[in-house]
Amino acid sequence: EKTGISSLIGQTEGTIYAEWTSTNANISGRILAISDTTFVNRIAVLEDAGNIRVYASASSVVQADLVSLGSYTGTHKIAIAYANNDLKVYIDGVSVATQTSFSVPACSAAYVGSLESGGAAPLNGGIKQTLLFKTRLTNAELAALTTI
């Protein structure tokens, strides 16, 4: 985890990205998240009982709970682009979710393979790379970035 980095996280728009490897499709674990160090404001990408899930909240109000975005084993790439009223998820070069009602949470910390509150939720596999952009990448950029 890295806290105190609000200047590095897009506060009105941004993109988070991870390339990860999962070795068991039935396990749950954190891949990547940005938050305010709590569960109040966050965007999290996780494996949830074998399915990819994107969860976001702003001031404790659920902004997105995109469950069952697919079950993945092996190496994959995911990017979540966000702005007000605009959330887009790409996995392996394909758009898998869009949400047009979305408020951007205020975030000041990044977590790779751990809970937003600092606890462990290890991924059964590994995380090869994560990226954080202060801008919302275009859909074409999201597709190119996540293509395997």
PDB file of C-alpha atoms in Angstrom:
ATOM      1  CA  GLU A   1       0.000   0.000   0.000  1.00  0.00           C
ATOM      2  CA  LYS A   2       0.989   3.622  -0.499  1.00  0.00           C
ATOM      3  CA  THR A   3      -0.885   6.347   1.366  1.00  0.00           C
ATOM      4  CA  GLY A   4      -0.800  10.143   1.136  1.00  0.00           C
ATOM      5  CA  ILE A   5      -0.757  10.183  -2.651  1.00  0.00           C
ATOM      6  CA  SER A   6      -3.947  12.085  -3.488  1.00  0.00           C
ATOM      7  CA  SER A   7      -1.937  14.281  -5.880  1.00  0.00           C
ATOM      8  CA  LEU A   8      -1.079  11.168  -7.930  1.00  0.00           C
ATOM      9  CA  ILE A   9      -4.656   9.875  -8.129  1.00  0.00           C
ATOM     10  CA  GLY A  10      -7.155  11.470 -10.494  1.00  0.00           C
ATOM     11  CA  GLN A  11      -9.732  13.129  -8.261  1.00  0.00           C
ATOM     12  CA  THR A  12     -12.234  13.940 -11.031  1.00  0.00           C
ATOM     13  CA  GLU A  13     -11.177  11.327 -13.589  1.00  0.00           C
ATOM     14  CA  GLY A  14      -8.591   8.604 -13.927  1.00  0.00           C
ATOM     15  CA  THR A  15      -7.729   5.042 -14.873  1.00  0.00           C
ATOM     16  CA  ILE A  16      -6.409   2.129 -12.852  1.00  0.00           C
ATOM     17  CA  TYR A  17      -4.813  -0.896 -14.510  1.00  0.00           C
ATOM     18  CA  ALA A  18      -3.462  -4.277 -13.453  1.00  0.00           C
ATOM     19  CA  GLU A  19      -1.948  -7.304 -15.114  1.00  0.00           C
ATOM     20  CA  TRP A  20      -2.428 -10.317 -12.875  1.00  0.00           C
ATOM     21  CA  THR A  21      -2.200 -14.079 -12.853  1.00  0.00           C
ATOM     22  CA  SER A  22      -4.773 -16.218 -11.087  1.00  0.00           C
ATOM     23  CA  THR A  23      -4.003 -19.835 -10.352  1.00  0.00           C
ATOM     24  CA  ASN A  24      -7.376 -20.836  -8.893  1.00  0.00           C
ATOM     25  CA  ALA A  25     -10.742 -19.641 -10.189  1.00  0.00           C
ATOM     26  CA  ASN A  26     -12.486 -20.427  -6.875  1.00  0.00           C
ATOM     27  CA  ILE A  27     -10.450 -18.136  -4.614  1.00  0.00           C
ATOM     28  CA  SER A  28     -11.177 -14.554  -3.534  1.00  0.00           C
ATOM     29  CA  GLY A  29      -8.496 -11.879  -3.265  1.00  0.00           C
ATOM     30  CA  ARG A  30      -7.704  -8.227  -3.900  1.00  0.00           C
ATOM     31  CA  ILE A  31      -5.994  -7.226  -7.138  1.00  0.00           C
ATOM     32  CA  LEU A  32      -5.894  -3.410  -6.978  1.00  0.00           C
ATOM     33  CA  ALA A  33      -7.712  -0.567  -5.247  1.00  0.00           C
ATOM     34  CA  ILE A  34      -7.598   3.157  -4.644  1.00  0.00           C
ATOM     35  CA  SER A  35      -9.274   4.593  -1.563  1.00  0.00           C
ATOM     36  CA  ASP A  36      -9.175   7.137   1.234  1.00  0.00           C
ATOM     37  CA  THR A  37      -7.630   4.357   3.462  1.00  0.00           C
ATOM     38  CA  THR A  38     -11.121   3.178   4.461  1.00  0.00           C
ATOM     39  CA  PHE A  39     -14.059   1.511   2.752  1.00  0.00           C
ATOM     40  CA  VAL A  40     -15.928   4.869   2.562  1.00  0.00           C
ATOM     41  CA  ASN A  41     -14.354   6.102  -0.709  1.00  0.00           C
ATOM     42  CA  ARG A  42     -12.853   3.515  -3.021  1.00  0.00           C
ATOM     43  CA  ILE A  43     -12.607   1.782  -6.348  1.00  0.00           C
ATOM     44  CA  ALA A  44     -11.569  -1.849  -5.939  1.00  0.00           C
ATOM     45  CA  VAL A  45     -10.825  -4.670  -8.357  1.00  0.00           C
ATOM     46  CA  LEU A  46     -10.981  -8.121  -6.860  1.00  0.00           C
ATOM     47  CA  GLU A  47     -11.505 -11.777  -7.475  1.00  0.00           C
ATOM     48  CA  ASP A  48     -14.663 -12.735  -5.641  1.00  0.00           C
ATOM     49  CA  ALA A  49     -15.178 -16.501  -5.437  1.00  0.00           C
ATOM     50  CA  GLY A  50     -13.515 -16.846  -8.816  1.00  0.00           C
ATOM     51  CA  ASN A  51     -15.264 -13.956 -10.599  1.00  0.00           C
ATOM     52  CA  ILE A  52     -13.802 -10.537 -11.325  1.00  0.00           C
ATOM     53  CA  ARG A  53     -15.658  -7.803  -9.466  1.00  0.00           C
ATOM     54  CA  VAL A  54     -15.339  -4.004  -9.559  1.00  0.00           C
ATOM     55  CA  TYR A  55     -16.741  -2.202  -6.538  1.00  0.00           C
ATOM     56  CA  ALA A  56     -16.837   1.562  -5.969  1.00  0.00           C
ATOM     57  CA  SER A  57     -18.269   3.805  -3.275  1.00  0.00           C
ATOM     58  CA  ALA A  58     -18.218   7.554  -2.661  1.00  0.00           C
ATOM     59  CA  SER A  59     -19.064   8.821   0.837  1.00  0.00           C
ATOM     60  CA  SER A  60     -20.283   5.280   1.673  1.00  0.00           C
ATOM     61  CA  VAL A  61     -22.797   5.343  -1.202  1.00  0.00           C
ATOM     62  CA  VAL A  62     -22.340   2.445  -3.625  1.00  0.00           C
ATOM     63  CA  GLN A  63     -21.451   3.838  -7.048  1.00  0.00           C
ATOM     64  CA  ALA A  64     -20.796   0.514  -8.780  1.00  0.00           C
ATOM     65  CA  ASP A  65     -20.975  -3.135  -7.835  1.00  0.00           C
ATOM     66  CA  LEU A  66     -20.135  -4.952 -11.023  1.00  0.00           C
ATOM     67  CA  VAL A  67     -20.093  -8.627 -10.140  1.00  0.00           C
ATOM     68  CA  SER A  68     -19.453 -11.683 -12.276  1.00  0.00           C
ATOM     69  CA  LEU A  69     -17.430  -9.888 -14.939  1.00  0.00           C
ATOM     70  CA  GLY A  70     -15.985 -13.289 -15.803  1.00  0.00           C
ATOM     71  CA  SER A  71     -13.973 -16.086 -14.254  1.00  0.00           C
ATOM     72  CA  TYR A  72     -10.296 -15.997 -15.111  1.00  0.00           C
ATOM     73  CA  THR A  73      -7.328 -18.273 -14.581  1.00  0.00           C
ATOM     74  CA  GLY A  74      -3.966 -17.552 -16.125  1.00  0.00           C
ATOM     75  CA  THR A  75      -2.634 -14.082 -16.943  1.00  0.00           C
ATOM     76  CA  HIS A  76      -5.018 -11.221 -17.751  1.00  0.00           C
ATOM     77  CA  LYS A  77      -5.178  -7.429 -17.968  1.00  0.00           C
ATOM     78  CA  ILE A  78      -7.875  -5.120 -16.588  1.00  0.00           C
ATOM     79  CA  ALA A  79      -8.387  -1.350 -16.794  1.00  0.00           C
ATOM     80  CA  ILE A  80     -11.056   0.693 -15.058  1.00  0.00           C
ATOM     81  CA  ALA A  81     -11.557   4.213 -16.393  1.00  0.00           C
ATOM     82  CA  TYR A  82     -13.626   6.636 -14.351  1.00  0.00           C
ATOM     83  CA  ALA A  83     -15.043  10.156 -14.478  1.00  0.00           C
ATOM     84  CA  ASN A  84     -18.304  11.644 -13.266  1.00  0.00           C
ATOM     85  CA  ASN A  85     -21.169   9.674 -14.832  1.00  0.00           C
ATOM     86  CA  ASP A  86     -18.683   7.470 -16.694  1.00  0.00           C
ATOM     87  CA  LEU A  87     -17.236   4.145 -15.566  1.00  0.00           C
ATOM     88  CA  LYS A  88     -15.786   1.708 -18.099  1.00  0.00           C
ATOM     89  CA  VAL A  89     -14.141  -1.682 -17.538  1.00  0.00           C
ATOM     90  CA  TYR A  90     -11.971  -3.496 -20.084  1.00  0.00           C
ATOM     91  CA  ILE A  91     -10.532  -6.980 -19.615  1.00  0.00           C
ATOM     92  CA  ASP A  92      -8.154  -8.492 -22.169  1.00  0.00           C
ATOM     93  CA  GLY A  93      -8.966  -5.860 -24.799  1.00  0.00           C
ATOM     94  CA  VAL A  94     -12.749  -6.207 -24.510  1.00  0.00           C
ATOM     95  CA  SER A  95     -15.250  -3.830 -22.919  1.00  0.00           C
ATOM     96  CA  VAL A  96     -17.034  -5.865 -20.218  1.00  0.00           C
ATOM     97  CA  ALA A  97     -18.953  -3.177 -18.305  1.00  0.00           C
ATOM     98  CA  THR A  98     -20.177   0.397 -18.652  1.00  0.00           C
ATOM     99  CA  GLN A  99     -21.948   2.549 -16.104  1.00  0.00           C
ATOM    100  CA  THR A 100     -23.264   6.035 -16.860  1.00  0.00           C
ATOM    101  CA  SER A 101     -24.310   6.937 -13.324  1.00  0.00           C
ATOM    102  CA  PHE A 102     -21.139   7.335 -11.266  1.00  0.00           C
ATOM    103  CA  SER A 103     -19.639   9.774  -8.764  1.00  0.00           C
ATOM    104  CA  VAL A 104     -15.859   9.785  -8.385  1.00  0.00           C
ATOM    105  CA  PRO A 105     -14.680   8.958  -4.849  1.00  0.00           C
ATOM    106  CA  ALA A 106     -11.997  11.084  -3.171  1.00  0.00           C
ATOM    107  CA  CYS A 107      -8.965   8.797  -2.875  1.00  0.00           C
ATOM    108  CA  SER A 108      -5.532   9.263  -1.325  1.00  0.00           C
ATOM    109  CA  ALA A 109      -4.053   5.760  -1.258  1.00  0.00           C
ATOM    110  CA  ALA A 110      -3.338   2.817  -3.553  1.00  0.00           C
ATOM    111  CA  TYR A 111      -3.357  -0.855  -2.602  1.00  0.00           C
ATOM    112  CA  VAL A 112      -1.933  -3.761  -4.567  1.00  0.00           C
ATOM    113  CA  GLY A 113      -3.002  -7.177  -3.298  1.00  0.00           C
ATOM    114  CA  SER A 114      -4.349  -5.893   0.022  1.00  0.00           C
ATOM    115  CA  LEU A 115      -7.554  -4.507   1.486  1.00  0.00           C
ATOM    116  CA  GLU A 116      -8.253  -0.780   1.374  1.00  0.00           C
ATOM    117  CA  SER A 117      -8.204  -0.666   5.167  1.00  0.00           C
ATOM    118  CA  GLY A 118      -4.734  -2.209   5.151  1.00  0.00           C
ATOM    119  CA  GLY A 119      -5.597  -5.849   5.860  1.00  0.00           C
ATOM    120  CA  ALA A 120      -4.509  -8.839   3.836  1.00  0.00           C
ATOM    121  CA  ALA A 121      -6.641 -10.371   1.099  1.00  0.00           C
ATOM    122  CA  PRO A 122      -3.934 -12.049  -0.953  1.00  0.00           C
ATOM    123  CA  LEU A 123      -4.537 -13.039  -4.520  1.00  0.00           C
ATOM    124  CA  ASN A 124      -3.975 -16.731  -5.289  1.00  0.00           C
ATOM    125  CA  GLY A 125      -1.517 -15.990  -8.076  1.00  0.00           C
ATOM    126  CA  GLY A 126       0.449 -12.811  -8.643  1.00  0.00           C
ATOM    127  CA  ILE A 127       0.309  -9.234  -9.826  1.00  0.00           C
ATOM    128  CA  LYS A 128       2.798  -8.449 -12.572  1.00  0.00           C
ATOM    129  CA  GLN A 129       2.092  -4.744 -13.092  1.00  0.00           C
ATOM    130  CA  THR A 130      -0.200  -1.950 -11.961  1.00  0.00           C
ATOM    131  CA  LEU A 131      -0.579   1.527 -13.407  1.00  0.00           C
ATOM    132  CA  LEU A 132      -2.350   4.641 -12.223  1.00  0.00           C
ATOM    133  CA  PHE A 133      -3.368   7.430 -14.610  1.00  0.00           C
ATOM    134  CA  LYS A 134      -4.710  10.837 -13.562  1.00  0.00           C
ATOM    135  CA  THR A 135      -6.823  10.969 -16.718  1.00  0.00           C
ATOM    136  CA  ARG A 136      -9.601   8.795 -18.068  1.00  0.00           C
ATOM    137  CA  LEU A 137      -8.050   6.948 -20.989  1.00  0.00           C
ATOM    138  CA  THR A 138     -10.108   6.710 -24.168  1.00  0.00           C
ATOM    139  CA  ASN A 139     -11.906   3.480 -24.964  1.00  0.00           C
ATOM    140  CA  ALA A 140      -9.402   2.814 -27.756  1.00  0.00           C
ATOM    141  CA  GLU A 141      -6.531   3.308 -25.280  1.00  0.00           C
ATOM    142  CA  LEU A 142      -8.229   0.978 -22.777  1.00  0.00           C
ATOM    143  CA  ALA A 143      -8.605  -1.701 -25.449  1.00  0.00           C
ATOM    144  CA  ALA A 144      -4.968  -1.359 -26.531  1.00  0.00           C
ATOM    145  CA  LEU A 145      -3.640  -1.316 -22.968  1.00  0.00           C
ATOM    146  CA  THR A 146      -5.499  -4.485 -21.984  1.00  0.00           C
ATOM    147  CA  THR A 147      -5.016  -6.545 -25.149  1.00  0.00           C
ATOM    148  CA  ILE A 148      -3.248  -9.818 -24.383  1.00  0.00           C
TER     149      ILE A 148
END
